[in-house]
Amino acid sequence: MEFGTLMVEDSSLVGGLDAEDRRRCLARLLAIAEDLGEVASNRQEALIAARNLVLGLGPEDTGPAFLVAEQFALGAWDGSRLDELAGEPHPLSSFKMKMGSASLRGSGLRLAAAAVSTDDQHAQVRDHAVDMLHSDDKDDVQAATRVLVGLPRAFTTDLDADLLSIHQHANVRQLASVLSARNPHRYRGTLMRLAKDVNPRVRRVLAEEVSRAPEELSEAVRSVREILLGDSRFSVRIAARGRDRREAG
């Protein structure tokens, strides 16, 4: 049994191989990911490496990978060797070994998002990601938000940014920042709330988004940007100045 592999690093090197060799590599990575005898971290690395590979393959190859990845996203393949040691150790335990999250759902979702080739698959990925926002695993929640931000906008217009803006996870509120900045007329109040979020990472993402939005389209964008330009965090103020830096350059 080994902890840690070079699968992710090596996957970036196989892009120069022909399609048939990449297909064989992808099949091998998926077989490792499906092996319940492997520890979760190795299976996660296999899924990440597989995601790197599918980006250079056509729909005829990514279709089967999508079906496998979807099962991971649904949690059907969770349950790895030594899972009992994963997650947070019990506070009263004298044996403090932390191996990170054992969930494969987030890695599976991101692979599925990379393997999509149809609108129906985009919609399926969106639905799985929205469901994953309710996960107790913070890594899964983070993966879900990254996937939702990366989806074509047509598949996220029906998400309620106002509801997401009061989520307990900062990653979800960052997602709300992106979605509300895309539709400032609808989410003026949401933008104002997020501009005062207790987490500076949320405010920084909002600052980056409103700095890209045309101010002439919305009074809300101008107002929120003014608030963020006076933020207590330097990184937020710099992000809010994005447009000024671009114009100066």
PDB file of N, CA and C in Angstrom, residues 34 50 69 71:
ATOM      1  N   GLU A  34     -11.594   3.279  -9.317  1.00  0.00           N
ATOM      2  CA  GLU A  34     -12.676   2.369  -8.930  1.00  0.00           C
ATOM      3  C   GLU A  34     -12.221   1.275  -7.963  1.00  0.00           C
ATOM      4  N   ALA A  50      -7.326  11.834 -14.427  1.00  0.00           N
ATOM      5  CA  ALA A  50      -8.272  11.520 -15.503  1.00  0.00           C
ATOM      6  C   ALA A  50      -8.901  12.799 -16.060  1.00  0.00           C
ATOM      7  N   ALA A  69     -17.673   9.055 -14.026  1.00  0.00           N
ATOM      8  CA  ALA A  69     -17.499  10.197 -13.122  1.00  0.00           C
ATOM      9  C   ALA A  69     -18.806  10.552 -12.417  1.00  0.00           C
ATOM     10  N   GLN A  71     -21.109   8.581 -11.428  1.00  0.00           N
ATOM     11  CA  GLN A  71     -21.322   7.664 -10.308  1.00  0.00           C
ATOM     12  C   GLN A  71     -20.474   8.056  -9.102  1.00  0.00           C
TER      13      GLN A  71
END
